[in-house]
């Protein structure tokens, strides 16, 4: 549901309540609204209803977030390196056995 299709009285009520919040509570409300929006954006049914360009925009933002996550996640990088080392050792072992699988 977008704001365009929302009953104007609901929007006015929400606006009045937000204006009267303390800065701390307003931050909490904004964080919650952001969470709800992100939750919608990860729901496949929600995404499929959007125009193609909007879907691409949302998926590009999610891809950027995941790229940053994986670039900072040392555990993931260590697992990847460990897996690559194991594959290299397996390959070297096969070479030393004359290329046989036994």
PDB file of C-alpha atoms in Angstrom:
ATOM      1  CA  UNK A   1       0.000   0.000   0.000  1.00  0.00           C
ATOM      2  CA  UNK A   2       1.352   3.427  -0.822  1.00  0.00           C
ATOM      3  CA  UNK A   3       0.557   6.753   0.777  1.00  0.00           C
ATOM      4  CA  UNK A   4      -1.379   7.706  -2.353  1.00  0.00           C
ATOM      5  CA  UNK A   5      -3.954   5.000  -1.658  1.00  0.00           C
ATOM      6  CA  UNK A   6      -4.132   5.634   2.100  1.00  0.00           C
ATOM      7  CA  UNK A   7      -7.157   7.276   3.667  1.00  0.00           C
ATOM      8  CA  UNK A   8      -6.236  10.958   4.281  1.00  0.00           C
ATOM      9  CA  UNK A   9      -7.550  10.822   7.858  1.00  0.00           C
ATOM     10  CA  UNK A  10      -5.076   8.047   8.675  1.00  0.00           C
ATOM     11  CA  UNK A  11      -2.218  10.158   7.340  1.00  0.00           C
ATOM     12  CA  UNK A  12      -3.347  13.201   9.328  1.00  0.00           C
ATOM     13  CA  UNK A  13      -3.639  11.161  12.520  1.00  0.00           C
ATOM     14  CA  UNK A  14      -0.190   9.663  11.988  1.00  0.00           C
ATOM     15  CA  UNK A  15       1.281  13.097  11.293  1.00  0.00           C
ATOM     16  CA  UNK A  16      -0.263  14.550  14.479  1.00  0.00           C
ATOM     17  CA  UNK A  17       1.103  11.701  16.575  1.00  0.00           C
ATOM     18  CA  UNK A  18       4.597  11.942  15.072  1.00  0.00           C
ATOM     19  CA  UNK A  19       4.787  15.716  15.579  1.00  0.00           C
ATOM     20  CA  UNK A  20       4.033  15.294  19.282  1.00  0.00           C
ATOM     21  CA  UNK A  21       6.732  12.693  19.942  1.00  0.00           C
ATOM     22  CA  UNK A  22       9.975  13.436  21.724  1.00  0.00           C
ATOM     23  CA  UNK A  23      13.082  13.338  19.500  1.00  0.00           C
ATOM     24  CA  UNK A  24      14.090   9.979  20.994  1.00  0.00           C
ATOM     25  CA  UNK A  25      10.701   8.405  20.323  1.00  0.00           C
ATOM     26  CA  UNK A  26      10.552   9.967  16.875  1.00  0.00           C
ATOM     27  CA  UNK A  27      13.863   8.245  16.052  1.00  0.00           C
ATOM     28  CA  UNK A  28      12.401   4.915  17.255  1.00  0.00           C
ATOM     29  CA  UNK A  29       9.289   5.460  15.109  1.00  0.00           C
ATOM     30  CA  UNK A  30      11.412   6.292  12.070  1.00  0.00           C
ATOM     31  CA  UNK A  31      13.571   3.205  12.616  1.00  0.00           C
ATOM     32  CA  UNK A  32      10.439   1.080  12.866  1.00  0.00           C
ATOM     33  CA  UNK A  33       8.970   2.543   9.683  1.00  0.00           C
ATOM     34  CA  UNK A  34      12.271   1.912   7.907  1.00  0.00           C
ATOM     35  CA  UNK A  35      12.228  -1.676   9.177  1.00  0.00           C
ATOM     36  CA  UNK A  36       8.691  -2.177   7.858  1.00  0.00           C
ATOM     37  CA  UNK A  37       9.647  -0.772   4.467  1.00  0.00           C
ATOM     38  CA  UNK A  38      12.717  -3.025   4.255  1.00  0.00           C
ATOM     39  CA  UNK A  39      10.591  -5.995   5.320  1.00  0.00           C
ATOM     40  CA  UNK A  40       8.192  -5.273   2.456  1.00  0.00           C
ATOM     41  CA  UNK A  41      11.089  -4.929   0.050  1.00  0.00           C
ATOM     42  CA  UNK A  42      12.319  -8.449   0.853  1.00  0.00           C
ATOM     43  CA  UNK A  43       8.884  -9.990   0.343  1.00  0.00           C
ATOM     44  CA  UNK A  44       8.809 -11.551  -3.123  1.00  0.00           C
ATOM     45  CA  UNK A  45       5.062 -11.038  -3.530  1.00  0.00           C
ATOM     46  CA  UNK A  46       5.450  -7.344  -2.754  1.00  0.00           C
ATOM     47  CA  UNK A  47       8.338  -7.021  -5.192  1.00  0.00           C
ATOM     48  CA  UNK A  48       6.493  -8.758  -8.017  1.00  0.00           C
ATOM     49  CA  UNK A  49       3.689  -6.195  -7.817  1.00  0.00           C
ATOM     50  CA  UNK A  50       6.093  -3.316  -8.370  1.00  0.00           C
ATOM     51  CA  UNK A  51       7.082  -1.932 -11.759  1.00  0.00           C
ATOM     52  CA  UNK A  52      10.250  -3.466 -13.179  1.00  0.00           C
ATOM     53  CA  UNK A  53      12.352  -0.319 -12.678  1.00  0.00           C
ATOM     54  CA  UNK A  54      11.374  -0.061  -8.989  1.00  0.00           C
ATOM     55  CA  UNK A  55      12.195  -3.769  -8.482  1.00  0.00           C
ATOM     56  CA  UNK A  56      15.602  -3.262 -10.051  1.00  0.00           C
ATOM     57  CA  UNK A  57      16.244  -0.239  -7.836  1.00  0.00           C
ATOM     58  CA  UNK A  58      15.354  -2.165  -4.662  1.00  0.00           C
ATOM     59  CA  UNK A  59      17.374  -5.236  -5.655  1.00  0.00           C
ATOM     60  CA  UNK A  60      20.383  -3.067  -6.530  1.00  0.00           C
ATOM     61  CA  UNK A  61      20.254  -1.460  -3.065  1.00  0.00           C
ATOM     62  CA  UNK A  62      20.049  -4.901  -1.451  1.00  0.00           C
ATOM     63  CA  UNK A  63      22.998  -6.109  -3.524  1.00  0.00           C
ATOM     64  CA  UNK A  64      25.068  -3.111  -2.398  1.00  0.00           C
ATOM     65  CA  UNK A  65      24.245  -3.864   1.244  1.00  0.00           C
ATOM     66  CA  UNK A  66      25.237  -7.508   0.846  1.00  0.00           C
ATOM     67  CA  UNK A  67      28.469  -6.576  -0.921  1.00  0.00           C
ATOM     68  CA  UNK A  68      29.423  -4.320   1.980  1.00  0.00           C
ATOM     69  CA  UNK A  69      28.442  -7.055   4.449  1.00  0.00           C
ATOM     70  CA  UNK A  70      30.553  -9.723   2.768  1.00  0.00           C
ATOM     71  CA  UNK A  71      33.511  -7.380   2.316  1.00  0.00           C
ATOM     72  CA  UNK A  72      33.514  -6.685   6.074  1.00  0.00           C
ATOM     73  CA  UNK A  73      32.715 -10.227   7.238  1.00  0.00           C
ATOM     74  CA  UNK A  74      36.103 -11.783   8.070  1.00  0.00           C
ATOM     75  CA  UNK A  75      34.573 -15.143   9.039  1.00  0.00           C
ATOM     76  CA  UNK A  76      33.060 -15.549   5.567  1.00  0.00           C
ATOM     77  CA  UNK A  77      36.363 -14.584   3.963  1.00  0.00           C
ATOM     78  CA  UNK A  78      38.239 -17.091   6.122  1.00  0.00           C
ATOM     79  CA  UNK A  79      35.783 -19.852   5.207  1.00  0.00           C
ATOM     80  CA  UNK A  80      36.188 -19.032   1.542  1.00  0.00           C
ATOM     81  CA  UNK A  81      39.969 -19.064   1.883  1.00  0.00           C
ATOM     82  CA  UNK A  82      39.860 -22.329   3.846  1.00  0.00           C
ATOM     83  CA  UNK A  83      37.723 -23.942   1.139  1.00  0.00           C
ATOM     84  CA  UNK A  84      40.086 -22.719  -1.571  1.00  0.00           C
ATOM     85  CA  UNK A  85      43.092 -24.092   0.363  1.00  0.00           C
ATOM     86  CA  UNK A  86      41.382 -27.484   0.703  1.00  0.00           C
ATOM     87  CA  UNK A  87      40.631 -27.591  -3.011  1.00  0.00           C
ATOM     88  CA  UNK A  88      44.261 -26.703  -3.775  1.00  0.00           C
ATOM     89  CA  UNK A  89      45.525 -29.415  -1.406  1.00  0.00           C
ATOM     90  CA  UNK A  90      43.150 -31.976  -2.967  1.00  0.00           C
ATOM     91  CA  UNK A  91      44.391 -31.017  -6.420  1.00  0.00           C
ATOM     92  CA  UNK A  92      48.053 -31.315  -5.355  1.00  0.00           C
ATOM     93  CA  UNK A  93      47.292 -34.693  -3.766  1.00  0.00           C
ATOM     94  CA  UNK A  94      45.694 -35.947  -6.990  1.00  0.00           C
ATOM     95  CA  UNK A  95      48.725 -34.760  -8.963  1.00  0.00           C
ATOM     96  CA  UNK A  96      51.105 -36.571  -6.624  1.00  0.00           C
ATOM     97  CA  UNK A  97      49.027 -39.768  -7.053  1.00  0.00           C
ATOM     98  CA  UNK A  98      49.470 -39.578 -10.800  1.00  0.00           C
ATOM     99  CA  UNK A  99      46.035 -38.090 -11.425  1.00  0.00           C
ATOM    100  CA  UNK A 100      44.029 -41.027 -10.046  1.00  0.00           C
ATOM    101  CA  UNK A 101      40.994 -40.597  -7.833  1.00  0.00           C
ATOM    102  CA  UNK A 102      42.090 -43.369  -5.447  1.00  0.00           C
TER     103      UNK A 102
END
